[in-house]
XYZ file of C-alpha atoms in Angstrom:
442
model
C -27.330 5.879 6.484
C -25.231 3.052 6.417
C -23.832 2.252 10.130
C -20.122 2.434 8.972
C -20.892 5.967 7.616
C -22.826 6.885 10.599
C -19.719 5.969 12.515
C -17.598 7.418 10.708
C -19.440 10.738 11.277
C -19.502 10.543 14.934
C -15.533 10.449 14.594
C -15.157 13.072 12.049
C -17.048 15.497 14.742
C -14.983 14.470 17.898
C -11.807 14.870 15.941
C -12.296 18.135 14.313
C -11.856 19.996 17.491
C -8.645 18.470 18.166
C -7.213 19.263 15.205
C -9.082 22.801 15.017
C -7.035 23.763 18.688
C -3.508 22.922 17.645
C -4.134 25.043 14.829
C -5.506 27.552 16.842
C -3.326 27.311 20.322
C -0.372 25.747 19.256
C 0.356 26.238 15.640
C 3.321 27.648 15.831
C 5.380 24.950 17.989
C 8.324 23.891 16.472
C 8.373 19.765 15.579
C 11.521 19.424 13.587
C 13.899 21.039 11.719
C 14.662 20.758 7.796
C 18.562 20.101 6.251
C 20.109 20.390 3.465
C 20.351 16.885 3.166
C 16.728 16.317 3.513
C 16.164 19.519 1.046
C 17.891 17.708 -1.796
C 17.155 14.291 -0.569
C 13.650 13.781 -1.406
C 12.213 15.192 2.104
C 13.450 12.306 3.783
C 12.414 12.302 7.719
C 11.008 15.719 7.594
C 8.017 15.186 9.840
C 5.192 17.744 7.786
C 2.540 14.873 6.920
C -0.199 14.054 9.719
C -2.190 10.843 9.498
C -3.706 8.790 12.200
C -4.452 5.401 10.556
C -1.135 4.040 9.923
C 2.451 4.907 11.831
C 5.702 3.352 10.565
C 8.125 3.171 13.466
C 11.679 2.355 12.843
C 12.136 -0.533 14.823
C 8.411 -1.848 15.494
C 7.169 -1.622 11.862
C 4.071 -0.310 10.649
C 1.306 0.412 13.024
C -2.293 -0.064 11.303
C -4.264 2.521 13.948
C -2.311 2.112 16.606
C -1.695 -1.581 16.573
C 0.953 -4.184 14.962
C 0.158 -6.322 12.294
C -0.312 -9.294 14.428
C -2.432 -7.272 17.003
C -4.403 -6.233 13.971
C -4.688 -9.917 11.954
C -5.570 -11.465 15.919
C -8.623 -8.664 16.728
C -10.432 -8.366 13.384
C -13.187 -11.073 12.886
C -12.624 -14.223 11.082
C -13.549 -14.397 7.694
C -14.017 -17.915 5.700
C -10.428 -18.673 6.423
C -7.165 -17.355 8.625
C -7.580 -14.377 7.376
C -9.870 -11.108 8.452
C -11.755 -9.703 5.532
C -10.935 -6.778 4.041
C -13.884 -5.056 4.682
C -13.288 -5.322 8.835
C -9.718 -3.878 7.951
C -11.904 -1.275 6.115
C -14.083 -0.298 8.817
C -10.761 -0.453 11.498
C -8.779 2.393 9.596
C -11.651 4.467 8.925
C -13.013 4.148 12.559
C -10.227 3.146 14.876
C -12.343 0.435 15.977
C -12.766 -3.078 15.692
C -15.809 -3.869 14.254
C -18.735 -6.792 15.105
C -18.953 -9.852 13.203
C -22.145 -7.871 12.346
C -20.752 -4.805 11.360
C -18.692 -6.477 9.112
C -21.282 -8.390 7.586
C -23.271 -5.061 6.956
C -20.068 -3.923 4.693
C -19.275 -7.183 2.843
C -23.216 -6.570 1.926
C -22.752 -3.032 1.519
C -18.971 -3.625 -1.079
C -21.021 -6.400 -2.818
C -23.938 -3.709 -3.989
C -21.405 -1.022 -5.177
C -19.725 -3.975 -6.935
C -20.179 -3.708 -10.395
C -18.078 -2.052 -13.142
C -19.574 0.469 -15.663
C -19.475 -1.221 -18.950
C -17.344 1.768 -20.722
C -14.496 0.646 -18.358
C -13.973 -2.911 -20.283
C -14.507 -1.129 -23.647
C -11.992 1.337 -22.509
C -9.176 -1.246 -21.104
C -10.305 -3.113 -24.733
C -9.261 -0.384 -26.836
C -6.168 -0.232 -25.366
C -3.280 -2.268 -27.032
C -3.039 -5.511 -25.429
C 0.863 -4.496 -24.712
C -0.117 -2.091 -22.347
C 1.406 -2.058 -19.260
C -1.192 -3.570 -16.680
C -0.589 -0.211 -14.585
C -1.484 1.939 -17.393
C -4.779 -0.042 -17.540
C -5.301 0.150 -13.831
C -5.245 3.324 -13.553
C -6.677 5.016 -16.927
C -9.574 2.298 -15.788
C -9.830 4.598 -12.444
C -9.216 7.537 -14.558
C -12.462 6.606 -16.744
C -14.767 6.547 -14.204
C -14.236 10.112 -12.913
C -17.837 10.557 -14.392
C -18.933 8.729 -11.409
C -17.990 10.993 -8.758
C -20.623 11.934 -6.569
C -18.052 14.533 -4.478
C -17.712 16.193 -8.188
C -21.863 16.340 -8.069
C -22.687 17.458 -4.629
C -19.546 20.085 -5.184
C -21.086 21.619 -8.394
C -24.481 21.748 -6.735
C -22.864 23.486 -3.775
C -22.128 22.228 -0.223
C -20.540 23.436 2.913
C -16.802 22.537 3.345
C -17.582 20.491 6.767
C -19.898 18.154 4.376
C -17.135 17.748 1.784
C -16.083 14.072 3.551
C -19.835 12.836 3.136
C -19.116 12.197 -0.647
C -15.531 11.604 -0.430
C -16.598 8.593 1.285
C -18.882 7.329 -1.190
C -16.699 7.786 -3.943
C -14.010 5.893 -1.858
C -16.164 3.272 -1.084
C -17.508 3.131 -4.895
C -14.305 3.209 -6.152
C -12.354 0.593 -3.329
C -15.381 -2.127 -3.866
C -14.846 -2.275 -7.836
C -10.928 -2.705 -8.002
C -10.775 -6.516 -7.855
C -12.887 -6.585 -10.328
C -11.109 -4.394 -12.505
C -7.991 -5.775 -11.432
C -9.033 -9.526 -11.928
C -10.831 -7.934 -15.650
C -7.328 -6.410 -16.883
C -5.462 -9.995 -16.290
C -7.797 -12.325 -17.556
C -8.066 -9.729 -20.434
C -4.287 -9.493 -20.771
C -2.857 -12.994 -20.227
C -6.392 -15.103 -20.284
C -7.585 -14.554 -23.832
C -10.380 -12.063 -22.730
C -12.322 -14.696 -20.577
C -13.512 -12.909 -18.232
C -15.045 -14.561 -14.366
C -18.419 -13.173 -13.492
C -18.431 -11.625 -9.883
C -19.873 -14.082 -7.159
C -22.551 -11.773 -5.639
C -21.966 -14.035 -2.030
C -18.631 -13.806 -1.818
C -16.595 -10.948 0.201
C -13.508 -8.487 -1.497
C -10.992 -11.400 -1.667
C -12.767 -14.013 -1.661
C -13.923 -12.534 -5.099
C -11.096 -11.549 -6.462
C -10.038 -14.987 -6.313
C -12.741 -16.290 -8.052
C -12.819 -13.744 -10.840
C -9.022 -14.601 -11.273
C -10.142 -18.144 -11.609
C -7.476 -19.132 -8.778
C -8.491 -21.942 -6.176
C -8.451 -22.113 -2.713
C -6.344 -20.577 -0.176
C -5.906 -17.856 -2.630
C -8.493 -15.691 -0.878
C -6.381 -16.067 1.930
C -3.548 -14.923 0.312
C -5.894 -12.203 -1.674
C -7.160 -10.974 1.747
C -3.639 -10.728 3.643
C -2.137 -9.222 1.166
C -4.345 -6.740 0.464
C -4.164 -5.493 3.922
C -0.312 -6.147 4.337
C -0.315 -3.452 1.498
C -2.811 -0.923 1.988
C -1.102 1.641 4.522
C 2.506 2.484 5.362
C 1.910 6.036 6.696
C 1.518 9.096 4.623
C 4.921 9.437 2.793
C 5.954 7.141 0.513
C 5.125 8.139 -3.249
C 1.635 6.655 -3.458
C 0.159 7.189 -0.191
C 1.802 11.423 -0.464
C 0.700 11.398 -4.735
C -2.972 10.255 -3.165
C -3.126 12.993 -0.776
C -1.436 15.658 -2.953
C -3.634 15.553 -5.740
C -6.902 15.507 -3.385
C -5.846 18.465 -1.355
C -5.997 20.613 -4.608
C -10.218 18.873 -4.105
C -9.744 16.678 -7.140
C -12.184 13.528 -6.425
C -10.981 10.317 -5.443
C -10.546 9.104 -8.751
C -8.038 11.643 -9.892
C -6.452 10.893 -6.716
C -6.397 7.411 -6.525
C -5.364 7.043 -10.208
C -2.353 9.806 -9.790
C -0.839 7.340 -6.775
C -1.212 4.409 -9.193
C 1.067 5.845 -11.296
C 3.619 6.906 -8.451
C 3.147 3.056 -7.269
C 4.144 2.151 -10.505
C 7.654 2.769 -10.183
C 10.616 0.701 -9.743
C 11.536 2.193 -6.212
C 8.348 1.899 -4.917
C 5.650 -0.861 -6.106
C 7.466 -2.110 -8.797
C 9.903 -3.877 -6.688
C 8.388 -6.800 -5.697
C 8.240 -7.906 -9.747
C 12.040 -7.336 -9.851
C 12.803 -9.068 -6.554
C 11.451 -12.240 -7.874
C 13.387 -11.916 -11.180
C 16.395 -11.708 -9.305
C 15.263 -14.469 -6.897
C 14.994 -16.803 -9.681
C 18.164 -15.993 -10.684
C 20.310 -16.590 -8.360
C 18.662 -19.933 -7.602
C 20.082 -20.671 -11.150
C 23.500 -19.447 -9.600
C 23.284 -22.099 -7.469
C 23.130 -24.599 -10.312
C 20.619 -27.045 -9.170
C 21.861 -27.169 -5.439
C 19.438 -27.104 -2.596
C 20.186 -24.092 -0.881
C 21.931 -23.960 2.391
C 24.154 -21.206 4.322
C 27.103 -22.356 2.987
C 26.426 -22.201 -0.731
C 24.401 -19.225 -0.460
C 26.545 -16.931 1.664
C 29.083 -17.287 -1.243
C 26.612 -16.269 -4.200
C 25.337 -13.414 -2.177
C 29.105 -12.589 -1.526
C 29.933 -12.476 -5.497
C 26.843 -10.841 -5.906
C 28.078 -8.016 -3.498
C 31.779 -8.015 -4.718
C 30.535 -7.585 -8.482
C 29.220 -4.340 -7.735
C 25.456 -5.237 -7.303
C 22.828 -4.991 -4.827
C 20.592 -7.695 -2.862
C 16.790 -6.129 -3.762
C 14.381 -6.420 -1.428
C 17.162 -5.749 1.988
C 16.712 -2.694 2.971
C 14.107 0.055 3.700
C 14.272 3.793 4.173
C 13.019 4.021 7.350
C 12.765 0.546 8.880
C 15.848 -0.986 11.260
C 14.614 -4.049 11.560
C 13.108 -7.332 9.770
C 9.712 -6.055 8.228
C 6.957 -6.998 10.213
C 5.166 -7.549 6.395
C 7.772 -10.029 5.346
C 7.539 -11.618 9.031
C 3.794 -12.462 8.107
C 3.971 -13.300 4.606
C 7.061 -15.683 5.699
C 4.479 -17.323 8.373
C 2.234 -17.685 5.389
C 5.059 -19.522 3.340
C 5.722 -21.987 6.159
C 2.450 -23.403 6.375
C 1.463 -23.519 2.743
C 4.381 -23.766 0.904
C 7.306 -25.136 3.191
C 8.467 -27.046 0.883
C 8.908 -25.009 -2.345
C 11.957 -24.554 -4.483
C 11.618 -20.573 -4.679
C 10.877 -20.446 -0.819
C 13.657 -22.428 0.435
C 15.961 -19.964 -1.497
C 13.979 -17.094 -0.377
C 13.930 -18.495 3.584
C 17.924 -19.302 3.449
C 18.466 -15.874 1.758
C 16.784 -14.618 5.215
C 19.163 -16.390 7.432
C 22.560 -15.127 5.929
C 21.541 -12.163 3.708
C 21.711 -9.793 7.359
C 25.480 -10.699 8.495
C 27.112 -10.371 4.945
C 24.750 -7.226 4.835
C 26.024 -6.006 7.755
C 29.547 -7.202 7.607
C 29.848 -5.558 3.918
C 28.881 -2.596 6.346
C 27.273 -0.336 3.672
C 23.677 -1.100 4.449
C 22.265 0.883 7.406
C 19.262 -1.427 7.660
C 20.195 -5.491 6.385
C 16.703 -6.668 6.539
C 13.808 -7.777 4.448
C 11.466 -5.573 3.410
C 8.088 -6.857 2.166
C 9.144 -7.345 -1.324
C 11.853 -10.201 -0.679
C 9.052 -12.280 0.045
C 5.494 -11.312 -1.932
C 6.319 -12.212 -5.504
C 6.715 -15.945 -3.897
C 3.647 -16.291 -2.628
C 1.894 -14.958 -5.807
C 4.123 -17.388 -7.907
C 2.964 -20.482 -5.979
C -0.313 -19.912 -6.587
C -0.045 -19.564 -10.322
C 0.054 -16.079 -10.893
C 3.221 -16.058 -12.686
C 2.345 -12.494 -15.039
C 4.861 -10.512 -12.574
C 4.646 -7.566 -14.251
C 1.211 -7.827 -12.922
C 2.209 -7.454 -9.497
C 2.173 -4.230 -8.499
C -1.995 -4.149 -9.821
C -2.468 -6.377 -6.640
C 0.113 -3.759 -4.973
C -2.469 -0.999 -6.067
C -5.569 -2.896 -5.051
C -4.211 -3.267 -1.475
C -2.457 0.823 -1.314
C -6.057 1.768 -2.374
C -7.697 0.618 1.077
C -5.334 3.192 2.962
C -4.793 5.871 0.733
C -8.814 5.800 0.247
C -9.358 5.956 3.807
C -7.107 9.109 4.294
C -8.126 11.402 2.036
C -12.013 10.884 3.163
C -10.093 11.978 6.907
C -8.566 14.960 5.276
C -11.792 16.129 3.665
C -13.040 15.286 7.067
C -10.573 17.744 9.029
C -10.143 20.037 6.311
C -6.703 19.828 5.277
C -6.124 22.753 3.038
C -4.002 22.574 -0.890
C -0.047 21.011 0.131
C 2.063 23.792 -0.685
C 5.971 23.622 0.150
C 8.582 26.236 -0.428
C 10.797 25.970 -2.608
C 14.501 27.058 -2.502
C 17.283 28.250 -4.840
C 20.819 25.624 -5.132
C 22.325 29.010 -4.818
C 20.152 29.456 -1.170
C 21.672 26.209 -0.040
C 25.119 27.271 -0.635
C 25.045 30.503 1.254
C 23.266 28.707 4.467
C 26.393 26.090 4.374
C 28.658 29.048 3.769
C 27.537 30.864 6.692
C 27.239 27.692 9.050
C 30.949 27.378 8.047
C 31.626 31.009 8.719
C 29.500 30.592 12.483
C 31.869 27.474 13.185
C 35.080 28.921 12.544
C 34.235 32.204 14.380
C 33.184 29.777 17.477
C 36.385 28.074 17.208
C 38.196 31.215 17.950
């Protein structure tokens, strides 16, 4: 057994009592309570997910097992670059700890064996027309190799529900270590004229995608940090809650992983880091060949605001403060790209965009969230296909939604079920709450 699996096991047995006595002893302790605001508003802040890899708190930003991004990026081991690989960020949401340089070399070797794509999956994305959306590839490429699943084999054969993580995790981890390839196969199929990079059997996760994209140095940098900027932002936003959903029902990994794909997909959630640069470029042209500064830029975000229109990527449903994500990516931008046109309107964006934000006063939160700043980055390097984007998006989501549904086969998590109400229901509750108020005013 592989020592990453072997740990992993040794967690999943000192957790499961933990879980197994609030069930037990404490199951019926109120931790919220649900309004009709939150009924008909998409669920928002009603705390009835549980996940211990990643946290989002309002004001400090995500929480990868406990720890910042920073804390995270500063204890993983090195890689080739600046960057951790992703295969210590791997081991560190599946575990909780941070692994040896060791340990991490055992999974780089371990990601490199499971490597290599089934040769239906490029006759698949081939058949395809070449119009197709590169999300509709991404994930009908998961989709295809369903046949794989060893959870689906062991199931059929029949195991006991406390083993049902065992092959969870090797379907995660056979699914996870193929994706840049895929990924890199479906844009150099799309926008390369079919010709395709062979996989570097040396080289680590995104140090390989790089090379099968056929992009240079630092781009496994860039492949590597955004990847894990990406992978985990707590369990309810549309892909991380469509990943879990669909598993709890015991549909394999690959169901689940391609369902969240397609909830990624959409413009409120992954797509928006493809329309953020659109707009980006834009309104540099608004500035009509001007350098940007505060001056000129404060009034184009002002017209933008007065005509009615929005500034994308300000802004995040539960965040109330600059996105730690952004933060990183903008550290990225400073050292490699200070200098660039699309970053210098991107940076002086940063600088003003929060007090007209907040002096337009219709904005609770008037920061950045990740996707001001990503589509840059990507740009810089070359990879100028946005609507290609939200595949790297996907790549990076897998790592976290991967890693917690093999912890929910772990603890047993049973089929998500919520309850359902009538419009009519609603009304009567706010007719009585009415009724209660005016009978405590007299």
């Amino acid at each position: 057994m592989a020592k990453l699996k072997e740990k992993l096991g040794a967690k999943i047995q000192e957790h499961r009592p933990r879980t197994q006595k609030l069930l037990k002893e404490h199951g019926n302790v109120k931790i919220g309570e649900v309004t009709i605001a939150q009924a008909i508003g998409g669920a928002r802040g009603v705390r009835c997910l549980v996940t211990d890899i990643s946290y989002l708190d309002p004001f400090e930003g995500i929480r990868f097992r406990g720890m910042t991004i920073p804390e995270t990026f500063a204890a993983l081991p090195k890689g080739p670059g600046d960057y951790p690989l992703v295969e210590s960020f791997w081991w560190f949401l599946l575990t909780g700890e941070i692994p040896t340089a060791a340990e991490v070399d055992e999974v780089v070797k371990d990601f490199q064996a499971r490597r290599a794509v089934p040769e239906y999956v490029g006759q698949v994305l081939r058949a395809m027309p070449r119009d197709s959306h590169p999300m509709v590839m991404f994930s009908t490429a998961i989709l295809a190799m369903e046949r794989e699943s060893e959870y689906v084999k062991r199931y059929n054969q029949g195991m006991k529900k406390d083993e049902y993580w065992d092959p969870t995790y090797e379907d995660a981890t056979n699914l996870l270590a193929k994706l840049p390839s895929i990924a890199a196969m479906i844009y150099r199929l799309k926008y390369k004229g079919d010709a395709q990079i062979a996989a570097d059997p040396k080289l680590d996760f995104g140090g390989n995608f790089a090379h099968q994209m056929g992009i240079p140095k630092p781009y496994d940098d860039v492949a590597r940090m955004y990847f894990m900027l990406h992978s985990d932002h707590e369990s309810g936003n549309v892909s991380a809650h469509t990943t879990h959903l669909v598993a709890s029902a015991l549909s394999d990994a690959y169901y689940a992983l391609s369902a969240g794909i397609n909830g990624l997909a959409g413009p409120l959630h992954g797509l928006a880091n493809q329309e953020v640069l659109s707009w980006i470029m834009k309104f540099q042209e608004k500035l009509g060949g001007k350098d940007p500064n505060e001056e000129n830029v404060k009034a184009a975000l002002w017209d933008t605001l007065k005509a009615g229109q929005v500034i994308p990527g300000y802004g995040h449903a539960v965040l109330r403060k600059t996105d730690p994500r952004y933060v990183a990516q903008m550290e990225f931008c400073q050292k490699h790209l200070p200098n660039d046109p699309l970053f210098k309107v991107v940076n002086t964006i940063y600088k003003v965009a929060p007090g007209v934000l907040t002096e337009h006063g219709k904005t609770k939160n008037p920061w950045p969230n990740v996707d001001a700043q990503s589509g840059v980055i990507q740009w810089y390097y070359g990879l100028k296909e946005w609507d290609f984007y939200t595949v790297l998006f996907g790549v990076g989501r897998a790592i976290g939604v991967l890693a917690n549904i093999t912890w929910d086969r772990a603890l047993g998590y049973p089929i998500e079920r919520p309850k359902s109400v009538t419009t009519k229901m609603l009304e009567d509750v706010a007719s009585a709450a009415i009724k209660a108020d005016d009978l405590g005013s007299d």
